[in-house]
């Protein structure tokens, strides 16, 4: 498929040749004058091609596939030529600075027999040749594509005229009920299985440590059932400790041990050895009744590597395994009494699941087609969910009929796996050009990896996969793509945002991930380094995912990746070689590479390692995102496209000056928060300020950032720093999210925030309050507040009513060990969904349950009260890294 190649080339043309100001060296070498028409022409033709490919989904036609392959190769070639030429200009400049004797450029030597137009530079002439050849190739492809499309449309029209449906088959559904969303979501058809496994876990008479297994084919719902069991309140209360870990196909003992300890709220140092982790895990579970879920076990070896960590305490501890292999379940499992075979859904259950996930009330014509599709899914839940996601995006009866016909085209008997694969392929083929490219990029993450939306948005944009839209930023379009993938059931939401309106983190089902990896490899996009570095690619790839926990010869790997654009490091071993990476690199993720001064095309650097050094000269003119643990002193005026900047320990020791495109800064210190900074960066949306001593005029100056939407003020763990006069914050008319962490405040200062007319999220995290009572006056209403979080001590009484928080949906109270009760008037808040309490007084919990009772009496049956221990709070809250980005 050409989706990645074409989108990437379009964005490269925009950044390097169309977007002002262009690189200084491009202006110096006069690449653009004389080539303007070629640049505009190629850019327009590529845009037209994308629209043509999106307009008609004809991926199944072999002629289209061949043309897409040809288009992909042309786009990659042209992009490489443009970017290599720009990188070579810097190399020439270096040579001129270091070599005293005159010398001819390589370009000139190559073109000795080519007559260059008088008055035109060699770089400009060479770029013109690249563009002219590209236009000829694109024109030829577009002509062939148009011819194939015409043949396809003619054949389709002939078929339609001869069909029984006639012209009526093209009707657009006008019944508004077709678009009514279905309410509620549940685990269809699995309640009986839930009860069976639950009995094995807490009702069986065995007091020994038992290994319970759930087995079944991929996509049948093993993880969903295990998650429901893990989160069930009666099961959770039965055990002293719980932990969840995903083993996956390429299991890693060190990672499994680390994840288990983290799941149990244990602390893990990055340099801890396997045997130390194993001993710590064993001690954590000794004399405890524990419940551990090991999801997605593929081999007996994966279990054998960690089984010694689970002591048999003779108190009814349980380890629950999910696996596709009956053999693995038999060998590992205790006995038949503790093994469950997952069943496919029956016909009625299948239809109910499809109907729930489609999100639409179906008319009779759609109902008939839908039942045929559900039958093709053969009772496999994942196939049904993916099919529902596909058909939910089709609005006309004709579209439903065409897709159903394609799925029914196979005349041979197919297995469930084959049908699932066909449905996945069909769903993938019906994605837009840009969305398809973004979906493929998810293949770079390891199986079962939780993906942060804030990161993937920046990565998609940096890779050039997101197509620009009128009146929408690239980030906004990328976030819309995440929502689209969710709507199509191609990703699984693992954590919503605080306000519940957006997605914060998501995962992929392992079958979808395998499909994604397979497609990316088929297109020569992805190479994965697994357990060792021996599987170096025989040819070049654009994306490299290092998932090896062992060190390897990085020089051998990098030297074979001359056109690589993204390098991701997911392993525990840090990559720190000074071997030279491809000069075309755009993305470095969790990499501690130092010599990046020559990476002229670098756009995104995300690193959580302990330090990061950027060498001079740093020539990445299109640098967009820099987020690292620490950053050396540098001038950010060198990067006119920089939009996101963050440091986990603060941007210290140098003055701050930016181009106006900056949108977020995390890690400012008060002295840097000048009026000049906030007035010269007019589009700033998000700011985080770290303070240890005093605020000076910081808060007053922040008020000049009129577009600001998110503000986080962060003190030190034991600093006791007092929030200053925050009256000026009320001038932030666009502020929707406000967070205070490790700070001391007075309640009257919090009341002032009620004047923020758009505030939706207010978080008082690990703070200290002055004054035991929070009393709100009649006019101090938080009219738009959806999420309120209070994690503070010395808070005893709360005087407020529903009028003060009319739109509140989620209330979180933690460490409020002296708060007697929650205001009873909160029972009158119409949209209240949950009250979560962590280590609060029993009287506060009782008041929450009274509110719940009244809410249920008024018809709000979905309102819940969650009472958890403080340890569970720590496991569910953001890590320190997340806090800097939330």
mmCIF file of C-alpha atoms in Angstrom, residues 513-652:
data_model
loop_
_atom_site.group_PDB
_atom_site.id
_atom_site.type_symbol
_atom_site.label_atom_id
_atom_site.label_comp_id
_atom_site.label_asym_id
_atom_site.label_seq_id
_atom_site.Cartn_x
_atom_site.Cartn_y
_atom_site.Cartn_z
ATOM 1 C CA UNK A 513 -1.369 -6.245 16.558
ATOM 2 C CA UNK A 514 -0.176 -9.336 14.677
ATOM 3 C CA UNK A 515 -2.169 -8.237 11.631
ATOM 4 C CA UNK A 516 -0.681 -4.741 11.875
ATOM 5 C CA UNK A 517 2.887 -6.062 12.167
ATOM 6 C CA UNK A 518 2.323 -8.443 9.265
ATOM 7 C CA UNK A 519 1.050 -5.641 6.999
ATOM 8 C CA UNK A 520 3.894 -3.295 7.975
ATOM 9 C CA UNK A 521 6.510 -5.966 7.277
ATOM 10 C CA UNK A 522 4.850 -6.842 3.977
ATOM 11 C CA UNK A 523 5.297 -3.210 2.917
ATOM 12 C CA UNK A 524 8.986 -3.241 4.003
ATOM 13 C CA UNK A 525 8.236 -0.619 6.645
ATOM 14 C CA UNK A 526 9.048 -2.396 9.915
ATOM 15 C CA UNK A 527 11.952 -4.354 11.361
ATOM 16 C CA UNK A 528 11.796 -5.701 14.926
ATOM 17 C CA UNK A 529 14.889 -6.623 16.964
ATOM 18 C CA UNK A 530 13.708 -9.278 19.405
ATOM 19 C CA UNK A 531 15.805 -11.313 21.854
ATOM 20 C CA UNK A 532 19.176 -10.651 20.282
ATOM 21 C CA UNK A 533 20.661 -8.485 17.632
ATOM 22 C CA UNK A 534 21.463 -11.259 15.171
ATOM 23 C CA UNK A 535 18.356 -10.808 13.034
ATOM 24 C CA UNK A 536 19.626 -7.713 11.248
ATOM 25 C CA UNK A 537 17.630 -6.851 8.149
ATOM 26 C CA UNK A 538 19.023 -7.816 4.756
ATOM 27 C CA UNK A 539 17.467 -4.650 3.297
ATOM 28 C CA UNK A 540 16.484 -1.222 4.468
ATOM 29 C CA UNK A 541 13.398 -0.406 6.566
ATOM 30 C CA UNK A 542 11.823 2.860 7.652
ATOM 31 C CA UNK A 543 10.895 1.878 11.228
ATOM 32 C CA UNK A 544 13.012 -0.120 13.691
ATOM 33 C CA UNK A 545 11.598 -1.426 16.969
ATOM 34 C CA UNK A 546 14.279 -2.633 19.401
ATOM 35 C CA UNK A 547 12.655 -5.062 21.829
ATOM 36 C CA UNK A 548 15.785 -6.974 22.784
ATOM 37 C CA UNK A 549 16.800 -7.029 26.432
ATOM 38 C CA UNK A 550 20.342 -7.937 25.396
ATOM 39 C CA UNK A 551 23.056 -5.711 24.051
ATOM 40 C CA UNK A 552 23.943 -6.157 20.415
ATOM 41 C CA UNK A 553 26.176 -4.728 17.712
ATOM 42 C CA UNK A 554 24.348 -1.482 17.041
ATOM 43 C CA UNK A 555 26.849 -0.374 14.419
ATOM 44 C CA UNK A 556 25.969 -3.384 12.262
ATOM 45 C CA UNK A 557 22.276 -2.649 12.618
ATOM 46 C CA UNK A 558 22.438 1.081 11.959
ATOM 47 C CA UNK A 559 24.798 0.780 9.007
ATOM 48 C CA UNK A 560 22.206 -1.380 7.240
ATOM 49 C CA UNK A 561 19.414 1.147 7.776
ATOM 50 C CA UNK A 562 20.444 3.995 5.524
ATOM 51 C CA UNK A 563 16.845 5.156 4.944
ATOM 52 C CA UNK A 564 15.545 4.594 8.471
ATOM 53 C CA UNK A 565 13.102 7.243 9.774
ATOM 54 C CA UNK A 566 12.131 5.952 13.258
ATOM 55 C CA UNK A 567 14.117 4.089 15.941
ATOM 56 C CA UNK A 568 12.253 2.932 19.067
ATOM 57 C CA UNK A 569 13.912 1.348 22.112
ATOM 58 C CA UNK A 570 11.611 -0.659 24.401
ATOM 59 C CA UNK A 571 14.124 -2.955 26.086
ATOM 60 C CA UNK A 572 15.628 -2.591 29.545
ATOM 61 C CA UNK A 573 19.114 -2.164 28.100
ATOM 62 C CA UNK A 574 19.941 1.403 27.132
ATOM 63 C CA UNK A 575 21.132 2.032 23.617
ATOM 64 C CA UNK A 576 24.110 4.342 23.877
ATOM 65 C CA UNK A 577 26.424 3.558 20.989
ATOM 66 C CA UNK A 578 28.032 6.345 19.021
ATOM 67 C CA UNK A 579 27.653 4.447 15.746
ATOM 68 C CA UNK A 580 26.227 6.703 13.093
ATOM 69 C CA UNK A 581 22.464 6.521 12.528
ATOM 70 C CA UNK A 582 20.777 7.273 9.218
ATOM 71 C CA UNK A 583 20.921 11.011 8.412
ATOM 72 C CA UNK A 584 17.254 10.770 7.379
ATOM 73 C CA UNK A 585 16.118 9.884 10.899
ATOM 74 C CA UNK A 586 12.985 11.698 12.121
ATOM 75 C CA UNK A 587 12.058 9.978 15.388
ATOM 76 C CA UNK A 588 14.155 8.802 18.345
ATOM 77 C CA UNK A 589 12.156 7.121 21.117
ATOM 78 C CA UNK A 590 13.724 6.188 24.486
ATOM 79 C CA UNK A 591 17.159 6.371 22.925
ATOM 80 C CA UNK A 592 20.283 7.760 24.625
ATOM 81 C CA UNK A 593 22.133 8.535 21.426
ATOM 82 C CA UNK A 594 24.328 11.600 21.802
ATOM 83 C CA UNK A 595 25.819 12.570 18.441
ATOM 84 C CA UNK A 596 22.684 13.894 16.793
ATOM 85 C CA UNK A 597 24.035 17.206 15.550
ATOM 86 C CA UNK A 598 24.110 15.930 11.968
ATOM 87 C CA UNK A 599 20.518 14.614 12.057
ATOM 88 C CA UNK A 600 19.169 17.426 9.925
ATOM 89 C CA UNK A 601 15.759 15.758 9.491
ATOM 90 C CA UNK A 602 15.069 14.931 13.154
ATOM 91 C CA UNK A 603 11.540 15.994 14.121
ATOM 92 C CA UNK A 604 10.751 14.197 17.372
ATOM 93 C CA UNK A 605 12.833 13.077 20.339
ATOM 94 C CA UNK A 606 11.092 11.366 23.267
ATOM 95 C CA UNK A 607 13.469 10.018 25.917
ATOM 96 C CA UNK A 608 12.873 9.095 29.544
ATOM 97 C CA UNK A 609 16.499 8.235 30.181
ATOM 98 C CA UNK A 610 18.539 10.049 32.775
ATOM 99 C CA UNK A 611 20.199 12.581 30.516
ATOM 100 C CA UNK A 612 20.292 13.853 26.979
ATOM 101 C CA UNK A 613 22.919 15.914 25.258
ATOM 102 C CA UNK A 614 22.416 17.746 21.993
ATOM 103 C CA UNK A 615 25.673 18.512 20.234
ATOM 104 C CA UNK A 616 26.338 21.698 18.299
ATOM 105 C CA UNK A 617 25.651 22.467 15.609
ATOM 106 C CA UNK A 618 22.110 21.128 15.776
ATOM 107 C CA UNK A 619 20.563 21.575 12.340
ATOM 108 C CA UNK A 620 17.135 19.984 12.658
ATOM 109 C CA UNK A 621 15.197 22.894 11.211
ATOM 110 C CA UNK A 622 11.904 20.963 11.370
ATOM 111 C CA UNK A 623 12.321 19.792 14.962
ATOM 112 C CA UNK A 624 8.804 19.600 16.479
ATOM 113 C CA UNK A 625 8.946 17.704 19.807
ATOM 114 C CA UNK A 626 11.663 17.427 22.449
ATOM 115 C CA UNK A 627 10.873 15.626 25.705
ATOM 116 C CA UNK A 628 13.717 14.262 27.834
ATOM 117 C CA UNK A 629 14.760 13.787 31.438
ATOM 118 C CA UNK A 630 17.211 16.656 31.121
ATOM 119 C CA UNK A 631 18.327 18.920 28.310
ATOM 120 C CA UNK A 632 21.630 20.708 27.933
ATOM 121 C CA UNK A 633 21.782 24.446 27.438
ATOM 122 C CA UNK A 634 20.715 25.339 23.906
ATOM 123 C CA UNK A 635 18.960 28.023 21.899
ATOM 124 C CA UNK A 636 15.408 27.079 20.988
ATOM 125 C CA UNK A 637 15.284 29.888 18.453
ATOM 126 C CA UNK A 638 17.050 27.462 16.096
ATOM 127 C CA UNK A 639 13.830 25.455 15.736
ATOM 128 C CA UNK A 640 10.970 27.457 14.186
ATOM 129 C CA UNK A 641 8.719 24.361 14.042
ATOM 130 C CA UNK A 642 9.195 23.397 17.705
ATOM 131 C CA UNK A 643 5.761 22.884 19.254
ATOM 132 C CA UNK A 644 6.286 20.651 22.319
ATOM 133 C CA UNK A 645 9.117 20.961 24.828
ATOM 134 C CA UNK A 646 9.459 19.122 28.132
ATOM 135 C CA UNK A 647 12.081 18.197 30.722
ATOM 136 C CA UNK A 648 11.373 16.005 33.732
ATOM 137 C CA UNK A 649 13.749 17.961 35.995
ATOM 138 C CA UNK A 650 13.043 21.418 34.615
ATOM 139 C CA UNK A 651 14.519 23.619 31.903
ATOM 140 C CA UNK A 652 17.243 25.090 34.064
#
